[in-house]
Amino acid sequence: MRTIDWVDDGIELIDQTLLPERCETLRLETVDGLIGAIRRLSVRGAPALGVAGALGVALAVATERDPADAITRLRAARPTAVNLAWGVDEAARHVAEGFPAVLRRALAIRDDDIAACRSMGEYGTALLTGLLGEDGTGIRIMTVCNTGGLAAVERGTALGVVQTLHERGRLAEALALETRPLLQGARLTAWELGRMGAPYRMIVDSAGPFLLARGHADAVLIGADRIAANGDTANKVGSYALALGARRAGVPFVVVAPETTVDMATPSGAEIAIEDRPAEEVVTLRELRLAPHDAGAINPAFDVTPHDLITAIVTDRRIVRLDRAETLASVPPGPRAAMPS
Ligand code: MRU
């Protein structure tokens, strides 16, 4: 099952706002429809946003009177995940060659995401084996938000590593943070882990650091929306608290993301634009009012984990051991890891 695809001259995607109760396909035939779907998180997760951006350019060229304006608006639909702008720019480079060339590039980005996620599964598993050994008791992973197939095309990034561990009989348990306010962990990650048949339990976000202190996880794996040149990493809000807890507990904290999430043009986390989402999402829970009617709220969708709290960054083409003073500049991307047949 693909999270997002091009079907009969339009974009079809799993509407993630309806999960886990309903798994329905949303069909989009206009750029404004796609921008709305991105903003309300019907499609979300950095790699999936990259594919949505690229396919959206194809839609713009096919349907818009002024494709350039539509492409600019699409690129700005969400600010933090660099993959959206990257996917848009990659496809937009082919606009002058016409629709078939744009679509060809967008479909290549879709297919490449699948290969990248398989490679991250391999590199991530190899890293964890190196860090934790292979004593046969299985690995316990804590994770936040949703970084699985729903955040990509077929297989995920951090949750893709969890899936690889599970497929090899090496996952003892995944602990999934619920991920307030929009519950990507409770609604989406739990749904995916259940479909995999993987052992998992949910925890409330605030329990994460304490459970690390009590020894409930062997490693924390997170995805990323943008990794700055110095390794500072923007990801779902709550990641930073987990990184602090992991450091205090002596637990490895690993970022798993494709090369397309590395943004060498952004020097550090201080320069990453963090999306502010509506206060309404904080004071309500899936349409249930939680706080008094006049309550205000601050709602950053992401936070930034400083590079010195990150043990390693795993991409589809390298493992960068920040804990050994390696940097994104000192470890160049290499070949993809092959999945054993
Ligand atoms: O607001 P979301 O649901 O798009 O946030 C997603 C995340 O923070 C993910 O961890 C990140 O995009 C990596 S997805 C493989």
Coordinates of C-alpha atoms in Angstrom, one line a residue, residues 1 11 14 26 30 58 77 92 95 122-123 127 133 141 201 212-213 242 246-247 251 277 280 285 295-296 307:
M1 CA 0.0 0.0 0.0
I11 CA -2.8 12.6 -6.7
I14 CA -4.3 8.1 2.4
L26 CA -8.4 11.2 -0.8
T30 CA -6.1 20.9 -8.0
A58 CA 3.0 18.1 -12.1
A77 CA 2.4 25.2 2.4
A92 CA 10.0 22.6 -11.0
V95 CA 8.7 22.8 -16.1
E122 CA 19.8 -1.5 7.0
Y123 CA 22.1 1.2 8.2
L127 CA 24.3 1.0 13.9
G133 CA 25.5 -5.7 20.6
I141 CA 13.0 1.4 21.0
R201 CA 2.9 0.0 24.0
L212 CA 14.2 6.3 29.9
A213 CA 15.6 7.0 33.3
L242 CA 13.5 12.9 24.8
A246 CA 18.3 10.0 26.8
R247 CA 21.5 11.9 27.5
V251 CA 20.6 5.9 26.2
R277 CA 0.1 25.8 14.3
E280 CA -7.2 25.5 18.6
L285 CA -8.7 17.1 21.4
A295 CA -7.7 30.0 26.8
G296 CA -4.8 30.9 24.5
H307 CA 23.6 18.2 17.7

